[in-house]
GROMACS .gro file of C-alpha atoms in nm:
model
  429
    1UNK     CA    1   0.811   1.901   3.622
    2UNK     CA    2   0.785   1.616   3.347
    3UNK     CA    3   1.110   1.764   3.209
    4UNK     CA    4   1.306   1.567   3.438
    5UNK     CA    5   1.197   1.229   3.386
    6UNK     CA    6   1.503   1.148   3.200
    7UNK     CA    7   1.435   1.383   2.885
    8UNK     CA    8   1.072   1.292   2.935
    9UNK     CA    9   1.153   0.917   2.850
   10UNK     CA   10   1.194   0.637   3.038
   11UNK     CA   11   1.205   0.555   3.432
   12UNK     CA   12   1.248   0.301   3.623
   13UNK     CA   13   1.178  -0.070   3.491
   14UNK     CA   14   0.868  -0.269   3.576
   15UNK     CA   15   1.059  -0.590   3.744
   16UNK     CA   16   0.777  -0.779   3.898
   17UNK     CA   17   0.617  -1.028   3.653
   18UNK     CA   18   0.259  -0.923   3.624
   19UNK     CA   19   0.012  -1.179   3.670
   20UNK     CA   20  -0.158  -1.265   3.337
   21UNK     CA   21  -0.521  -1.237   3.554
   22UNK     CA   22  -0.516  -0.898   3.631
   23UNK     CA   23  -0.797  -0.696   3.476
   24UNK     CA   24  -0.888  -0.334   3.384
   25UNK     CA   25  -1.054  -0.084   3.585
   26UNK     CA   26  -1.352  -0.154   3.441
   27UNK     CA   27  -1.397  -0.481   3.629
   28UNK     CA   28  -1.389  -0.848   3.498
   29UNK     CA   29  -1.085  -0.985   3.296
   30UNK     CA   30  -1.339  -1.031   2.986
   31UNK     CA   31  -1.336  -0.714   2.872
   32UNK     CA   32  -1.379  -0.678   2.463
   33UNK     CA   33  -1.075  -0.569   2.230
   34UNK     CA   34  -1.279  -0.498   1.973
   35UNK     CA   35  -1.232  -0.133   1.902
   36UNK     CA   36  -1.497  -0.091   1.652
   37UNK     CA   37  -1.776  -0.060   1.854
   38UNK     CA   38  -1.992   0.255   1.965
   39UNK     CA   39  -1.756   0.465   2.172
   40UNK     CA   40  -1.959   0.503   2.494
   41UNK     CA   41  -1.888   0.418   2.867
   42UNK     CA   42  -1.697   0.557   3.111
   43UNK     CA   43  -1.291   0.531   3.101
   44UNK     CA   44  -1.001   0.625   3.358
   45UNK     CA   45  -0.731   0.758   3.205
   46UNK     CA   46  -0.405   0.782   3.405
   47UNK     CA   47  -0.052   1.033   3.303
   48UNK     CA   48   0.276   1.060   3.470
   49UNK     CA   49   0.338   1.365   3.654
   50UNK     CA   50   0.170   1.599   3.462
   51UNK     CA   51  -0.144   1.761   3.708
   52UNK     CA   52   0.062   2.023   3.856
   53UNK     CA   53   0.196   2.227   3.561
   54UNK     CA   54  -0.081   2.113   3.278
   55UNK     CA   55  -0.386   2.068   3.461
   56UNK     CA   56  -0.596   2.306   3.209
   57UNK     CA   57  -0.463   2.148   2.922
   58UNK     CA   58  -0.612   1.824   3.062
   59UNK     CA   59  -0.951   1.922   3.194
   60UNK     CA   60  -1.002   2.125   2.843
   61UNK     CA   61  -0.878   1.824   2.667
   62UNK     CA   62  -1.105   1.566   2.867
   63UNK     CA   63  -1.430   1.779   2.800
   64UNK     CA   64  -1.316   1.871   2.381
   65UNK     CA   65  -1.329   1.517   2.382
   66UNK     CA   66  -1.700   1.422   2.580
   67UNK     CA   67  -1.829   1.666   2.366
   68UNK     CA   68  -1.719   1.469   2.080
   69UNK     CA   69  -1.872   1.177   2.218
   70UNK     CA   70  -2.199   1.193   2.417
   71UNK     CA   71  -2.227   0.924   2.626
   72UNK     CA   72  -1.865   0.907   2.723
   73UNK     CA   73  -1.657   1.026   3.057
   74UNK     CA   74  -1.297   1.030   3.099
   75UNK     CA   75  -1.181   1.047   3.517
   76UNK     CA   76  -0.821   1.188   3.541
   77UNK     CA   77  -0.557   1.015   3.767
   78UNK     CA   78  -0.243   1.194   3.808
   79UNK     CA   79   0.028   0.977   3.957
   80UNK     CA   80   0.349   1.152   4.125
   81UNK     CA   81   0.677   1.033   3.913
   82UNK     CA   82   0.874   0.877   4.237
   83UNK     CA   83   0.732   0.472   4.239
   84UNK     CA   84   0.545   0.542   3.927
   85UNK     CA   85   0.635   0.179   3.808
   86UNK     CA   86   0.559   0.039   4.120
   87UNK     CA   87   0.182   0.181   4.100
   88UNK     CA   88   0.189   0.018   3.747
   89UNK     CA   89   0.293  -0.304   3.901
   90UNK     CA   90   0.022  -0.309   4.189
   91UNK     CA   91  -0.268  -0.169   3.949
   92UNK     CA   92  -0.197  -0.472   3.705
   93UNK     CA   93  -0.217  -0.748   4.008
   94UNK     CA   94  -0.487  -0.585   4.177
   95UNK     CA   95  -0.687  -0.592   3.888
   96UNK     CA   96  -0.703  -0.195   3.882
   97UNK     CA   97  -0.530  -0.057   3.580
   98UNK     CA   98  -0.651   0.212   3.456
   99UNK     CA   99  -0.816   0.172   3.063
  100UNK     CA  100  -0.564   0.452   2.924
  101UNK     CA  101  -0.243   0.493   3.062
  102UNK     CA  102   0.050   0.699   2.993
  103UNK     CA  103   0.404   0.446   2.962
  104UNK     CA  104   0.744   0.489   2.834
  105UNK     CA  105   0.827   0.157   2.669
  106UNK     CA  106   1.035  -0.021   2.928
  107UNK     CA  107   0.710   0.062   3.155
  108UNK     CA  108   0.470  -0.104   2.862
  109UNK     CA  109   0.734  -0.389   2.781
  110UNK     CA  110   0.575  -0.613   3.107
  111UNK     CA  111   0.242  -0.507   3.092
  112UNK     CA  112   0.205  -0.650   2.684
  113UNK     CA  113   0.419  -0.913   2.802
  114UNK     CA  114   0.138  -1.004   3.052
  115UNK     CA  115  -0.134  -0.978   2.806
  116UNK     CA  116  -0.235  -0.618   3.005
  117UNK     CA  117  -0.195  -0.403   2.714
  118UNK     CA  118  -0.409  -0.400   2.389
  119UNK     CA  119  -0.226  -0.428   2.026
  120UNK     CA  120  -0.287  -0.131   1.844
  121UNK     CA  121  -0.134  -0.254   1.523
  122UNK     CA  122  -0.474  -0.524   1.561
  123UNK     CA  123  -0.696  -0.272   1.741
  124UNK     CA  124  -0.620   0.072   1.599
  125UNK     CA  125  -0.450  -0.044   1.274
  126UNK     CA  126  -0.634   0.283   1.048
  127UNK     CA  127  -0.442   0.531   1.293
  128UNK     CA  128  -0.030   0.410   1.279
  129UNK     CA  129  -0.046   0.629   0.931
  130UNK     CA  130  -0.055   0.916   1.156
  131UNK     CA  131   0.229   0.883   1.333
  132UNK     CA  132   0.612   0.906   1.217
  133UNK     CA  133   0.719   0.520   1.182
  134UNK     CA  134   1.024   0.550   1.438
  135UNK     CA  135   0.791   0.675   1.695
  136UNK     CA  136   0.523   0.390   1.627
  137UNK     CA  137   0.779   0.160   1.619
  138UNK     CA  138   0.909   0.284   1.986
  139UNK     CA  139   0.650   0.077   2.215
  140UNK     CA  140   0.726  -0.257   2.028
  141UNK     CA  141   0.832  -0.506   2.227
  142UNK     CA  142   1.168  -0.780   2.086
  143UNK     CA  143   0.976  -1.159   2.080
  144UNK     CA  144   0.678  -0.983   2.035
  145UNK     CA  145   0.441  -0.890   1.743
  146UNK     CA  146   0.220  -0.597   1.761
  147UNK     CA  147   0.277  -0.208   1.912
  148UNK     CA  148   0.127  -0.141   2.215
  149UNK     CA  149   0.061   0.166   2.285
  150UNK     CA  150   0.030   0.542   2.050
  151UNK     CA  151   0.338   0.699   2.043
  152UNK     CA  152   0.244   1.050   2.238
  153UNK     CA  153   0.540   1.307   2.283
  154UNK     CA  154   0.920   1.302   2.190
  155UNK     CA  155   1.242   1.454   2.280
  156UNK     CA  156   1.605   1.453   2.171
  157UNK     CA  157   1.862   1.725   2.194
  158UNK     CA  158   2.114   1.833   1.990
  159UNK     CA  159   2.485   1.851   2.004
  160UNK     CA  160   2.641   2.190   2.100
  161UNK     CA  161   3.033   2.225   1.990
  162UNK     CA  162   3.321   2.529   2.033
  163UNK     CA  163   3.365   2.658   1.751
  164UNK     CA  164   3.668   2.849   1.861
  165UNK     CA  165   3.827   2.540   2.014
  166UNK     CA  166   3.759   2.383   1.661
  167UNK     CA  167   3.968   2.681   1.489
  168UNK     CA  168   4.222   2.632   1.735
  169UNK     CA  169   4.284   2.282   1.633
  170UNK     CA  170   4.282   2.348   1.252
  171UNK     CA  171   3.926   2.236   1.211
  172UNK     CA  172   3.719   2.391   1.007
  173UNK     CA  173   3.413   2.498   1.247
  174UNK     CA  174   3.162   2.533   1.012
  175UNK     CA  175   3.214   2.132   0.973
  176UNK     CA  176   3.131   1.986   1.267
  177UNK     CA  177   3.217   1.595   1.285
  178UNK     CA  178   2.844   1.403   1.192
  179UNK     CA  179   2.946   1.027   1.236
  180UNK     CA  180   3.149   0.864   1.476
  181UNK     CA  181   3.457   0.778   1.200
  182UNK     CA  182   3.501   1.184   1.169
  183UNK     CA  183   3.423   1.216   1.537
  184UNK     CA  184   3.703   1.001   1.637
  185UNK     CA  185   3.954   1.166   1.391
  186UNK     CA  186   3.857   1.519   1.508
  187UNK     CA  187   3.905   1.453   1.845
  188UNK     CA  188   4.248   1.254   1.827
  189UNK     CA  189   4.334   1.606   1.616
  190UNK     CA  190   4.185   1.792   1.897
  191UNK     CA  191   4.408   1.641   2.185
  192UNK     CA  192   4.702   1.630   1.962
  193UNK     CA  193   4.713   1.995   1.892
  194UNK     CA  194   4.586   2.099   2.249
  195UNK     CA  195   4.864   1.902   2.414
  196UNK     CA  196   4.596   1.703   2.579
  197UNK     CA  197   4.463   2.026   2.764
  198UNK     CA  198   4.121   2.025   2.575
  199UNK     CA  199   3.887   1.666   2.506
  200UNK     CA  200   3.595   1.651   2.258
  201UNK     CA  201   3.371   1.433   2.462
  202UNK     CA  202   3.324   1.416   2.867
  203UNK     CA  203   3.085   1.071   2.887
  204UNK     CA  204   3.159   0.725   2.827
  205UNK     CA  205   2.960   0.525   2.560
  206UNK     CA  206   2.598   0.460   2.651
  207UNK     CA  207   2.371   0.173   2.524
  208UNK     CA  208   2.246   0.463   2.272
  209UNK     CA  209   2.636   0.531   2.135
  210UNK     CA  210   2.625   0.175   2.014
  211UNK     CA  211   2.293   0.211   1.837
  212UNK     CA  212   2.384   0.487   1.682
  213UNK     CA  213   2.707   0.316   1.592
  214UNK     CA  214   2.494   0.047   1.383
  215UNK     CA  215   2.553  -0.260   1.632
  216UNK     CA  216   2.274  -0.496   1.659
  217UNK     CA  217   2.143  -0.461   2.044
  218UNK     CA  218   1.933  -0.728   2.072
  219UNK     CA  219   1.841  -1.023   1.911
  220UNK     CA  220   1.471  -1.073   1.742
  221UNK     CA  221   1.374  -1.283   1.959
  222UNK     CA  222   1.433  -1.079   2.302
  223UNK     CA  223   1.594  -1.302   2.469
  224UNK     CA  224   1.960  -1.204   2.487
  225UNK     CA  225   2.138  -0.877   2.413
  226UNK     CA  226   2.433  -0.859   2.118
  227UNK     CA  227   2.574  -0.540   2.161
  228UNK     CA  228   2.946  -0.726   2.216
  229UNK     CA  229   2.944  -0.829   1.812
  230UNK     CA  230   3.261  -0.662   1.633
  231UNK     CA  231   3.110  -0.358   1.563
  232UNK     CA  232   3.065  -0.313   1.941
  233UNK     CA  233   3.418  -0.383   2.027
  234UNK     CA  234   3.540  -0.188   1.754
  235UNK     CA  235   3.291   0.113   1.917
  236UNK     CA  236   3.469   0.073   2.274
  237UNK     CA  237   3.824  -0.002   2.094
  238UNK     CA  238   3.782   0.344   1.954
  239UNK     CA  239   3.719   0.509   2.293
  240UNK     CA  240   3.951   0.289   2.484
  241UNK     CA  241   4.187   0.546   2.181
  242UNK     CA  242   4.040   0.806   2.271
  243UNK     CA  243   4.079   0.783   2.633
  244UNK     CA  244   4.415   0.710   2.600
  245UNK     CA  245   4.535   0.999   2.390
  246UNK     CA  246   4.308   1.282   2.641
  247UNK     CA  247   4.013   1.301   2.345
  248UNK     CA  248   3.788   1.174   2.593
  249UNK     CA  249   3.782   1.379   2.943
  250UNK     CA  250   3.988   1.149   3.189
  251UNK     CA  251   3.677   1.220   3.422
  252UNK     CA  252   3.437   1.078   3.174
  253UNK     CA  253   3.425   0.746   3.370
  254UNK     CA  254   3.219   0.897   3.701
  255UNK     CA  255   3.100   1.182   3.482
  256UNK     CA  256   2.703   1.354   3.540
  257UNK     CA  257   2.546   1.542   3.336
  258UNK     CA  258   2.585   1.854   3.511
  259UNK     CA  259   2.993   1.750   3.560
  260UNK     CA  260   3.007   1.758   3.171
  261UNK     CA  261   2.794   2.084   3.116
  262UNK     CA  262   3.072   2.274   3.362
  263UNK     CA  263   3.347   2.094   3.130
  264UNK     CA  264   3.189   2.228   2.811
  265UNK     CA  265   3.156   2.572   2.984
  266UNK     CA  266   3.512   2.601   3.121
  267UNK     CA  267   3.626   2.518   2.778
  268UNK     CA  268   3.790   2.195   2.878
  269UNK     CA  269   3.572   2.008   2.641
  270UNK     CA  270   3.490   2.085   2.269
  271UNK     CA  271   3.131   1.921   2.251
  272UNK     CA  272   2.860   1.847   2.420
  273UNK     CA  273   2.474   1.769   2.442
  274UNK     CA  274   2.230   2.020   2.579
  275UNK     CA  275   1.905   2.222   2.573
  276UNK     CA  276   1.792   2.590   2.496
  277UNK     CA  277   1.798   2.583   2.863
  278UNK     CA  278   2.179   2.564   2.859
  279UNK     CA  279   2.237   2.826   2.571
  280UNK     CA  280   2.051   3.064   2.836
  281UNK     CA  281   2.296   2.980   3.131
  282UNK     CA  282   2.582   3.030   2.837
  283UNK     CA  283   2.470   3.316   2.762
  284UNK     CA  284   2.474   3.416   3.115
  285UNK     CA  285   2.799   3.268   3.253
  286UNK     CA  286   2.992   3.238   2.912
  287UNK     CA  287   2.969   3.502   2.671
  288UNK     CA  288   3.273   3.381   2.505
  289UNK     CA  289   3.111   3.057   2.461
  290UNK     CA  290   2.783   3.188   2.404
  291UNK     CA  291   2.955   3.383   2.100
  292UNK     CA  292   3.139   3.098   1.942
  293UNK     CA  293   2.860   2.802   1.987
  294UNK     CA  294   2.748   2.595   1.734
  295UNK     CA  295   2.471   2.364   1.715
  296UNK     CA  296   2.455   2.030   1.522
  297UNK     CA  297   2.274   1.670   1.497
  298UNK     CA  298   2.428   1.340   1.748
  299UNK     CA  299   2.658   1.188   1.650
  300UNK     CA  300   2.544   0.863   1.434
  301UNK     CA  301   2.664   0.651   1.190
  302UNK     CA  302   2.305   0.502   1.082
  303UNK     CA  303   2.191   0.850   0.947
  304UNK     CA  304   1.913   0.839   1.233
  305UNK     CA  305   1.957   1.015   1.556
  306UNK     CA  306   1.827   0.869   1.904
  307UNK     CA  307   1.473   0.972   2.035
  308UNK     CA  308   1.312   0.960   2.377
  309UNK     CA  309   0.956   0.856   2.332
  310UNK     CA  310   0.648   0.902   2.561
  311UNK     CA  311   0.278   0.653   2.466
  312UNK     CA  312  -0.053   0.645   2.545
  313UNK     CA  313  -0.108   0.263   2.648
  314UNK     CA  314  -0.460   0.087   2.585
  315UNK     CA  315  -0.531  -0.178   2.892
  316UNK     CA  316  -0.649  -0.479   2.667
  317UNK     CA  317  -0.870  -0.582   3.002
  318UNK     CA  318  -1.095  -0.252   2.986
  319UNK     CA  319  -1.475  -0.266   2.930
  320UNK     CA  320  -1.469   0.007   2.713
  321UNK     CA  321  -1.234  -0.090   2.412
  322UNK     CA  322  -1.391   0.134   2.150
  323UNK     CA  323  -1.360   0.458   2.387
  324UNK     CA  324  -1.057   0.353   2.554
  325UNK     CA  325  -0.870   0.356   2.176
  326UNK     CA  326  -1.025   0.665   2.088
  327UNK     CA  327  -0.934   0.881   2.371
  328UNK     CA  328  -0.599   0.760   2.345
  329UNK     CA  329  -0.583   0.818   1.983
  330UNK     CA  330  -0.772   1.137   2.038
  331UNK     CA  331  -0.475   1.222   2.318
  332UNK     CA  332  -0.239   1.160   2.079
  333UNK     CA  333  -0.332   1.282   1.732
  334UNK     CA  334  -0.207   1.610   1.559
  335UNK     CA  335  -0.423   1.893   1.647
  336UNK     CA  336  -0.400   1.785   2.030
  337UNK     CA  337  -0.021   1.690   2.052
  338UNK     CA  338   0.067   2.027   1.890
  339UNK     CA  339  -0.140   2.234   2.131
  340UNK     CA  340   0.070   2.044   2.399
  341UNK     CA  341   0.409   2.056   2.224
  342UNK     CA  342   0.349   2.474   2.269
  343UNK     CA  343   0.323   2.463   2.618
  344UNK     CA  344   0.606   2.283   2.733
  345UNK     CA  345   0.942   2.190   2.510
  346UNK     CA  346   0.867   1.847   2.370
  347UNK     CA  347   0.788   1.752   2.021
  348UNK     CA  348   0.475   1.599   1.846
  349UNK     CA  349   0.502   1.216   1.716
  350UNK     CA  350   0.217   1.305   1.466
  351UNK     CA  351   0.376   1.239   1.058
  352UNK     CA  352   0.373   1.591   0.881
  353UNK     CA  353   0.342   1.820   1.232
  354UNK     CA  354   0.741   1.871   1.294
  355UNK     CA  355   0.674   2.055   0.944
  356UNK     CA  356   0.491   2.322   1.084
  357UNK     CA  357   0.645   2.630   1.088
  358UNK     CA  358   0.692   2.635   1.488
  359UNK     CA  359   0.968   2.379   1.434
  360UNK     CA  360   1.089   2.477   1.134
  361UNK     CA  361   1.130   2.889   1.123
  362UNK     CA  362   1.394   3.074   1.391
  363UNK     CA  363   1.312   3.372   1.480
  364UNK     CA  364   1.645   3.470   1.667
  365UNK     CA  365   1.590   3.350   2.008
  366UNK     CA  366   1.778   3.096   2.185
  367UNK     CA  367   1.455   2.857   2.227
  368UNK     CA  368   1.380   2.814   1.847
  369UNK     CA  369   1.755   2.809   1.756
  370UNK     CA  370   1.747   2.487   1.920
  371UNK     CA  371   1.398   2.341   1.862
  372UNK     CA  372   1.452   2.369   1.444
  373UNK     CA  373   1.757   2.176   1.462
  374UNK     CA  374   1.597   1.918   1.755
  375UNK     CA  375   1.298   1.868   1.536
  376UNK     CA  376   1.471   1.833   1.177
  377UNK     CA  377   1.645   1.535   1.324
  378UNK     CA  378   1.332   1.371   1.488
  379UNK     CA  379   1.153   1.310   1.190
  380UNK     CA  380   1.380   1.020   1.138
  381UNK     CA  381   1.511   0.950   1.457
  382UNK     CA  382   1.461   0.602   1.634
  383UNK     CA  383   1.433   0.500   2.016
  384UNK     CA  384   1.767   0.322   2.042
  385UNK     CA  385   1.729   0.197   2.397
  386UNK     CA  386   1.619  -0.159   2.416
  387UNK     CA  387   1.272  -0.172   2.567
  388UNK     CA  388   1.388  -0.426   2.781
  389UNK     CA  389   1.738  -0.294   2.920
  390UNK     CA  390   1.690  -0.217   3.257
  391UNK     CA  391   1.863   0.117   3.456
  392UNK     CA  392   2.054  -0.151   3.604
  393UNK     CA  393   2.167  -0.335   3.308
  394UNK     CA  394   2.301   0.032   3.216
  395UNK     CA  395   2.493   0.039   3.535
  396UNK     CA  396   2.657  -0.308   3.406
  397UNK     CA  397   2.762  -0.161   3.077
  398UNK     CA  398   2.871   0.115   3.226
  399UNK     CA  399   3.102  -0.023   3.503
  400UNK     CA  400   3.260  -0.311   3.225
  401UNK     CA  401   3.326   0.062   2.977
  402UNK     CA  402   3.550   0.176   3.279
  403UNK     CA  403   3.749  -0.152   3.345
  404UNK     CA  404   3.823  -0.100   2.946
  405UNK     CA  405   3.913   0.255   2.911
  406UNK     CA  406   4.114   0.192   3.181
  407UNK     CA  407   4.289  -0.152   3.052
  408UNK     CA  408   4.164  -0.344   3.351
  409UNK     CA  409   3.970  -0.545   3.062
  410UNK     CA  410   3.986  -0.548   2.727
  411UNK     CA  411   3.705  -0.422   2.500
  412UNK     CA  412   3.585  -0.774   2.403
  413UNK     CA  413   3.571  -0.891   2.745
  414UNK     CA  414   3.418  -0.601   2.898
  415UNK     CA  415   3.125  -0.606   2.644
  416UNK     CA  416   3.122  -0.989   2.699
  417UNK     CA  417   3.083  -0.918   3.124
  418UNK     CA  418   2.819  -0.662   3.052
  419UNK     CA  419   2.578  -0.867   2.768
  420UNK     CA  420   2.614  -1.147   3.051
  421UNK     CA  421   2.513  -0.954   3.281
  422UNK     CA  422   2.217  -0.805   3.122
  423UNK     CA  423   2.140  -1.149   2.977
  424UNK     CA  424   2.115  -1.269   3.378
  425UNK     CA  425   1.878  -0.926   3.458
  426UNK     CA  426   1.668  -1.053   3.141
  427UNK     CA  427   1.603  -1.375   3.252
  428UNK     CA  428   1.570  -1.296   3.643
  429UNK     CA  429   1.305  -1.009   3.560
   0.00000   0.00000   0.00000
């Protein structure tokens, strides 16, 4: 189920450096980029997991758009999610990447940087109006001009919190903390009046806490990371607090996702993400809970929540530019991502279709309680994660966080350890 790629976002990295030879699966390296052309020929187009549980959805899709275009045929590859990058990484030196193919950008970060994936902002320039600017913006590459690949389908969740727990601390529940200055104060109120018994937050910071903290990841160029400026250490400062005074669960530091949904439901911890999947196991297991829930936006301090983003990738090698582009365009744009966005819980990327009223009426249940407020905050969300930090760079910052929280380090030279760490990962991959 795509569900469980990581909030249908991003896997594993591409680490190999992809030869700048490889070609499309079209044939020779001198395929055209010139999108303009009649759109003709015959295209492979290649998606992530997705046979088993959408198949119809595809085959429909793949004839709606033939019939479009006489003279045109789209063959379907379906590749299983375990080694998914790896197949990316052996199509692109073989010279047998697919002409469309479906990438999360630290999947298309390699391939543009190999010349293997076509520009859009150059190729498709008339379509980027479509789509909301965050989620065009989300397969750009730092060091890099261009976009390359359509923005397809997007995810985020929102925050749940106790609103009895809140009461119970003198909050007022119907107030829930919105950036991470009344975050911080809430929670030191929290511990304080719960004798430490109850914490507002069961994870450590994450690469996406200090984007949505306003600290500059990355510079321009892409070629180091920044994320240990003041405003970072000020970020893990604040937590290091936290820690200390029981805000932040002492088992935050080797804490899962499923570790902090059993916190949240034991009432051992005021707030924490989830999914109308979860309010259904509340429900379930918690009335109490399930009774006193409330639902609000991340936390953020920019005024623009964190988004997972999903594209549709042109190879820049294929012999069929002009119906490579439009299938992935045709993929991608409004009528077809909302058709998909109904059959499974992700959101369209398309400007003006979160206004529909499938994302914007409840009608009592669990599911759309959940997919208003998700959706409200996507249309000016932002993909936080650097398209080049790695799943191990992430394991870096997140073993220099524990030394601090736990005074092993302090903040500055924690952050310090884990940019130069990710700053060797940069240059080695």
């Amino acid at each position: 189920m795509p569900m469980s790629r990581r909030a249908l976002a991003a896997a594993a990295v591409v680490v190999l450096v992809l030869p700048l030879s490889a070609c499309g699966s079209g044939g020779d390296s001198g395929g055209s980029t010139d999108a303009s052309g009649k759109v003709e020929g015959d295209i492979t187009f290649q998606t992530w997991n997705l046979r088993a549980n959408f198949k119809p959805y595809f085959e429909g899709l793949m004839a709606d758009f033939e019939k479009k275009y006489p003279g045109t045929h789209v063959k379907w590859v379906d590749q299983p999610a375990e080694g998914y990058a790896d197949k990316l990484s052996a199509d692109a030196g073989g010279g047998t990447l697919p002409d469309v193919v479906n990438v999360s950008p630290d999947l298309v970060a390699p391939l543009a940087r190999a010349a293997l994936a076509l520009d859009l902002d150059k190729a498709a320039a008339p379509y980027r109006s479509e789509y909301l600017p965050g989620a065009w913006a989300g397969h750009q590459v730092p060091g890099m001009s261009g976009t390359y690949a359509f923005p397809w389908y997007l995810n985020t969740g929102p925050l749940f919190y106790n609103k009895a727990l809140f009461t119970k601390a003198g909050l007022d529940p119907g107030r829930p903390p919105k950036t991470y200055g009344e975050l911080f104060a809430d929670a030191l109120q929290m511990a304080r009046k719960s004798g430490g018994k109850v914490a507002t937050l069961a994870n450590v910071p994450t690469i996406e806490d200090f984007g949505r903290y306003g600290v500059t990841l990355m510079n321009k160029q892409g070629t180091a990371f920044a994320f240990n400026d003041a405003k970072g250490v000020e970020l893990l400062s604040k937590y290091k607090e936290l820690y200390d005074a029981k805000a932040l669960d002492p088992q935050a530091l080797t804490a899962t996702p499923e570790s902090s949904g059993k916190k949240f439901l034991t009432g051992a911890v005021a707030m924490n993400p989830g999914s109308a999947l979860d309010l259904d196991n509340f429900k379930k297991n918690a009335p109490s809970l399930y009774r006193n829930i409330g639902i609000t936006d991340q936390i953020t301090s920019t005024g623009h929540v964190n988004m997972y983003v999903m594209g549709v990738m042109v190879n820049s090698r294929t012999r069929h530019a002009p119906a490579a582009v439009a299938f992935a365009h045709f993929v991608t744009d409004a009528q077809n991502q909302m058709s998909f966005a109904k059959k499974v819980a992700i959101f369209p990327s398309t400007a003006g279709s979160l206004n529909d009223p499938y994302f914007t009426k409840e009608d009592g249940t669990d599911e759309t309680r959940v997919r208003v407020a998700a959706a409200k905050s996507l249309k000016t969300a932002v993909n936080y994660t650097p398209v080049l930090f790695s799943d191990q760079m992430k394991t870096a910052l997140r073993n220099e966080v524990a030394k601090a929280l736990q005074g092993k380090e302090s903040p500055e030279q924690a952050l310090d350890n884990a940019v130069n760490a990710a700053d060797r990962l940069l240059q080695q991959g």
